[in-house]
Coordinates of C-alpha atoms in Angstrom, one line a residue:
X923 CA 128.5 -182.2 143.6
X924 CA 126.8 -181.2 140.4
X925 CA 125.4 -183.7 138.0
X926 CA 128.3 -185.1 135.9
X927 CA 126.5 -184.5 132.6
X928 CA 126.3 -180.8 133.4
X929 CA 129.7 -180.3 134.8
X930 CA 131.5 -177.3 133.4
X931 CA 134.6 -177.8 131.4
X932 CA 136.3 -175.1 133.4
X933 CA 138.1 -175.2 136.7
X934 CA 136.7 -173.1 139.5
X935 CA 139.5 -170.6 138.9
X936 CA 138.0 -170.0 135.4
X937 CA 140.8 -171.9 133.6
X938 CA 139.8 -174.7 131.2
X939 CA 139.5 -177.9 133.2
X940 CA 141.7 -180.8 132.3
X941 CA 140.4 -183.9 130.6
X942 CA 140.3 -186.7 133.3
X943 CA 141.0 -190.1 131.8
X944 CA 140.5 -193.2 134.0
X945 CA 142.5 -196.4 133.4
X946 CA 141.1 -199.6 135.0
X947 CA 141.6 -203.3 134.8
X948 CA 142.7 -206.4 136.7
X949 CA 146.1 -206.7 138.5
X950 CA 149.0 -207.2 136.1
X951 CA 147.4 -206.2 132.9
X952 CA 149.8 -203.3 132.3
X953 CA 147.9 -200.2 133.4
X954 CA 151.1 -198.4 134.7
X955 CA 152.9 -199.2 131.5
X956 CA 150.1 -197.7 129.5
X957 CA 150.3 -194.6 131.5
X958 CA 154.0 -194.4 131.0
X959 CA 153.6 -194.9 127.2
X960 CA 151.0 -192.1 127.1
X961 CA 153.2 -189.8 129.0
X962 CA 156.1 -190.4 126.7
X963 CA 154.0 -189.9 123.6
X964 CA 152.1 -186.8 124.8
X965 CA 154.0 -184.9 127.4
X966 CA 155.9 -182.8 124.8
X967 CA 152.7 -181.4 123.5
X968 CA 150.3 -181.5 126.5
X969 CA 150.5 -180.4 130.1
X970 CA 149.9 -183.6 132.0
X971 CA 149.6 -185.1 135.5
X972 CA 148.9 -188.6 136.9
X973 CA 147.1 -189.9 140.0
X974 CA 147.7 -193.6 140.9
X975 CA 145.7 -195.7 143.2
X976 CA 146.7 -198.8 145.2
X977 CA 145.5 -200.3 148.4
X978 CA 148.5 -200.0 150.7
X979 CA 151.4 -198.7 148.7
X980 CA 152.5 -195.9 146.2
X981 CA 154.4 -198.4 144.1
X982 CA 152.8 -197.5 140.8
X983 CA 153.6 -193.8 141.4
X984 CA 157.2 -194.7 142.3
X985 CA 157.4 -196.7 139.1
X986 CA 156.3 -193.8 137.0
X987 CA 158.5 -191.3 138.8
X988 CA 161.6 -193.6 138.3
X989 CA 160.7 -194.0 134.6
X990 CA 161.1 -190.2 134.2
X991 CA 157.9 -189.8 132.1
X992 CA 156.8 -186.6 133.9
X993 CA 158.3 -184.3 136.5
X994 CA 158.0 -186.3 139.8
X995 CA 155.8 -183.6 141.5
X996 CA 153.1 -184.2 138.8
X997 CA 152.6 -187.8 139.9
X998 CA 150.5 -188.3 143.0
X999 CA 149.5 -191.5 144.8
X1000 CA 146.2 -192.3 146.5
X1001 CA 146.3 -195.3 149.0
X1002 CA 142.7 -196.5 149.1
X1003 CA 143.0 -198.8 152.1
X1004 CA 140.2 -200.9 150.7
X1005 CA 139.0 -202.5 147.5
X1006 CA 140.4 -200.3 144.7
X1007 CA 137.0 -199.5 143.3
X1008 CA 135.9 -197.8 146.5
X1009 CA 138.1 -194.8 145.6
X1010 CA 137.2 -194.6 141.9
X1011 CA 133.5 -195.5 142.2
X1012 CA 132.0 -195.4 145.7
X1013 CA 133.6 -192.4 147.3
X1014 CA 135.9 -190.5 144.8
X1015 CA 136.8 -187.7 147.2
X1016 CA 140.4 -188.7 147.7
X1017 CA 141.0 -188.9 143.9
X1018 CA 139.1 -185.6 143.2
X1019 CA 141.2 -183.9 145.8
X1020 CA 144.4 -185.2 144.2
X1021 CA 143.3 -184.1 140.7
X1022 CA 142.2 -180.7 141.9
X1023 CA 145.4 -180.2 143.9
X1024 CA 147.4 -180.9 140.8
X1025 CA 145.4 -178.5 138.7
X1026 CA 145.8 -175.8 141.4
X1027 CA 149.6 -176.3 141.5
X1028 CA 150.4 -176.9 137.9
X1029 CA 147.5 -175.8 135.8
X1030 CA 146.2 -175.2 133.4
X1031 CA 146.6 -178.9 132.6
X1032 CA 145.4 -180.5 129.5
X1033 CA 145.1 -184.1 130.7
X1034 CA 145.1 -185.9 134.0
X1035 CA 145.4 -189.7 134.0
X1036 CA 143.9 -191.6 136.9
X1037 CA 145.0 -195.2 137.4
X1038 CA 142.8 -197.5 139.4
X1039 CA 144.3 -200.1 141.6
X1040 CA 144.1 -203.6 140.1
X1041 CA 140.5 -204.8 140.4
X1042 CA 138.2 -207.3 138.9
X1043 CA 136.3 -207.2 135.6
X1044 CA 133.5 -205.2 137.0
X1045 CA 135.5 -202.2 138.1
X1046 CA 134.4 -198.8 136.6
X1047 CA 135.1 -195.2 137.3
X1048 CA 132.3 -192.9 138.5
X1049 CA 131.6 -190.2 135.9
X1050 CA 132.0 -187.7 138.7
X1051 CA 135.7 -188.5 138.6
X1052 CA 136.6 -189.6 135.0
X1053 CA 135.4 -187.9 131.8
X1054 CA 136.3 -191.1 130.0
X1055 CA 137.7 -194.4 130.8
X1056 CA 140.0 -197.1 129.4
X1057 CA 139.7 -200.7 130.5
X1058 CA 142.7 -202.9 130.1
X1059 CA 142.9 -206.7 129.7
X1060 CA 145.9 -208.6 128.5
X1061 CA 146.7 -211.7 126.5
X1062 CA 148.5 -213.4 129.5
X1063 CA 145.2 -213.4 131.3
X1064 CA 143.8 -215.8 128.7
X1065 CA 142.2 -215.5 125.3
X1066 CA 138.7 -215.9 126.7
X1067 CA 138.8 -212.9 129.0
X1068 CA 137.0 -210.6 126.6
X1069 CA 134.1 -213.1 126.4
X1070 CA 133.6 -213.0 130.2
X1071 CA 132.1 -209.5 129.9
X1072 CA 131.5 -207.1 132.7
X1073 CA 130.8 -203.3 132.5
X1074 CA 134.5 -202.4 132.1
X1075 CA 134.9 -204.7 129.1
X1076 CA 131.5 -203.9 127.5
X1077 CA 131.1 -200.2 128.2
X1078 CA 134.4 -198.4 128.7
X1079 CA 135.2 -195.7 126.1
X1080 CA 138.1 -197.8 124.9
X1081 CA 139.1 -201.4 125.6
X1082 CA 142.8 -202.3 125.4
X1083 CA 143.9 -205.8 124.7
X1084 CA 147.5 -205.4 126.1
X1085 CA 150.8 -207.2 125.8
X1086 CA 150.1 -208.6 122.4
X1087 CA 153.8 -209.3 122.0
X1088 CA 153.4 -212.1 124.6
X1089 CA 150.7 -213.9 122.6
X1090 CA 153.0 -216.5 121.0
X1091 CA 154.3 -217.4 124.4
X1092 CA 150.9 -218.0 126.0
X1093 CA 149.2 -219.5 122.9
X1094 CA 146.6 -216.8 122.4
X1095 CA 145.2 -215.7 119.1
X1096 CA 145.2 -211.9 119.3
X1097 CA 142.8 -211.5 116.3
X1098 CA 140.3 -213.9 117.8
X1099 CA 140.6 -212.1 121.2
X1100 CA 140.0 -208.7 119.6
X1101 CA 137.0 -210.1 117.6
X1102 CA 135.5 -211.4 120.8
X1103 CA 136.0 -208.0 122.4
X1104 CA 134.4 -206.2 119.5
X1105 CA 131.4 -208.5 119.6
X1106 CA 131.0 -207.8 123.3
X1107 CA 131.3 -204.0 122.8
X1108 CA 128.6 -203.4 120.2
X1109 CA 130.7 -201.0 118.1
X1110 CA 132.8 -199.3 120.8
X1111 CA 136.5 -199.3 120.0
X1112 CA 139.1 -202.0 120.8
X1113 CA 142.8 -201.5 120.6
X1114 CA 145.4 -204.3 120.5
X1115 CA 148.5 -202.8 122.1
X1116 CA 152.0 -203.6 123.0
X1117 CA 154.4 -201.1 124.4
X1118 CA 157.0 -202.7 122.1
X1119 CA 154.9 -201.8 119.0
X1120 CA 155.2 -198.1 118.3
X1121 CA 152.3 -198.2 115.8
X1122 CA 149.9 -199.3 118.5
X1123 CA 151.1 -196.8 121.0
X1124 CA 150.7 -194.1 118.4
X1125 CA 147.2 -195.2 117.8
X1126 CA 146.4 -195.0 121.5
X1127 CA 147.9 -191.5 121.6
X1128 CA 145.8 -190.4 118.6
X1129 CA 142.7 -191.7 120.3
X1130 CA 143.5 -189.6 123.4
X1131 CA 144.2 -186.5 121.2
X1132 CA 140.8 -186.9 119.5
X1133 CA 139.0 -187.3 122.8
X1134 CA 140.7 -184.1 124.1
X1135 CA 139.4 -182.2 121.1
X1136 CA 135.9 -183.3 121.8
X1137 CA 136.3 -182.5 125.5
X1138 CA 137.6 -179.0 124.8
X1139 CA 134.7 -178.4 122.3
X1140 CA 132.2 -179.4 125.0
X1141 CA 130.7 -182.2 122.9
X1142 CA 132.1 -185.2 124.9
X1143 CA 129.6 -186.4 127.5
X1144 CA 130.9 -188.8 130.1
X1145 CA 129.1 -192.1 130.1
X1146 CA 128.7 -194.6 132.9
X1147 CA 129.6 -198.2 131.9
X1148 CA 127.6 -199.4 134.9
X1149 CA 128.0 -200.1 138.6
X1150 CA 130.1 -202.8 140.2
X1151 CA 128.5 -206.2 140.5
X1152 CA 127.0 -206.9 143.9
X1153 CA 129.7 -208.3 146.3
X1154 CA 130.6 -208.4 149.9
X1155 CA 133.6 -207.2 151.9
X1156 CA 134.7 -209.7 154.5

């Protein structure tokens, strides 16, 4: 596999290669809903596909298919059979195969969204798989989550503080949570998001559009937020 910083922006067929955007974050933070929102916002102007990851099921893929956000054949599921980060970080072969199969079948594609299975705060995508990555936390997980850090929170291309509409019900100050996130990220962008807030969804879609422009121009360089923290598998 070539070094990710020198990867061509064209598919091996000679067609322009799709932008590959990874979406990671803990279980229940709303990753699938973010994918659905992006598909609804962008599918009319971009040719898109989705790859979901989960340990034992294809539930996230079935959710997106049932939501009708893309043609069902453009949504593929990878069952990792192990900790979710194994397939987005340690050995990305299954995901790369799924992405490349989609590009072969339905290309040229503009954007492929790759959703990680729910993992912990240290989960990150390998730059060999994702050109850029979002990391998602949510207000229901607690207002102090952003302060806990981890490479996903501190180094992902965009950090999303999701489900802001729930903040009054869980007694979280969204502005303070966003300020904590901004302090942790040293200038990298933070977006407070609710799928019920069209303005925040539009801001996310605009961020993706701008990223795609940089990708097509060859000026976006994938960066690595950092490896998983040391851990053991029982």
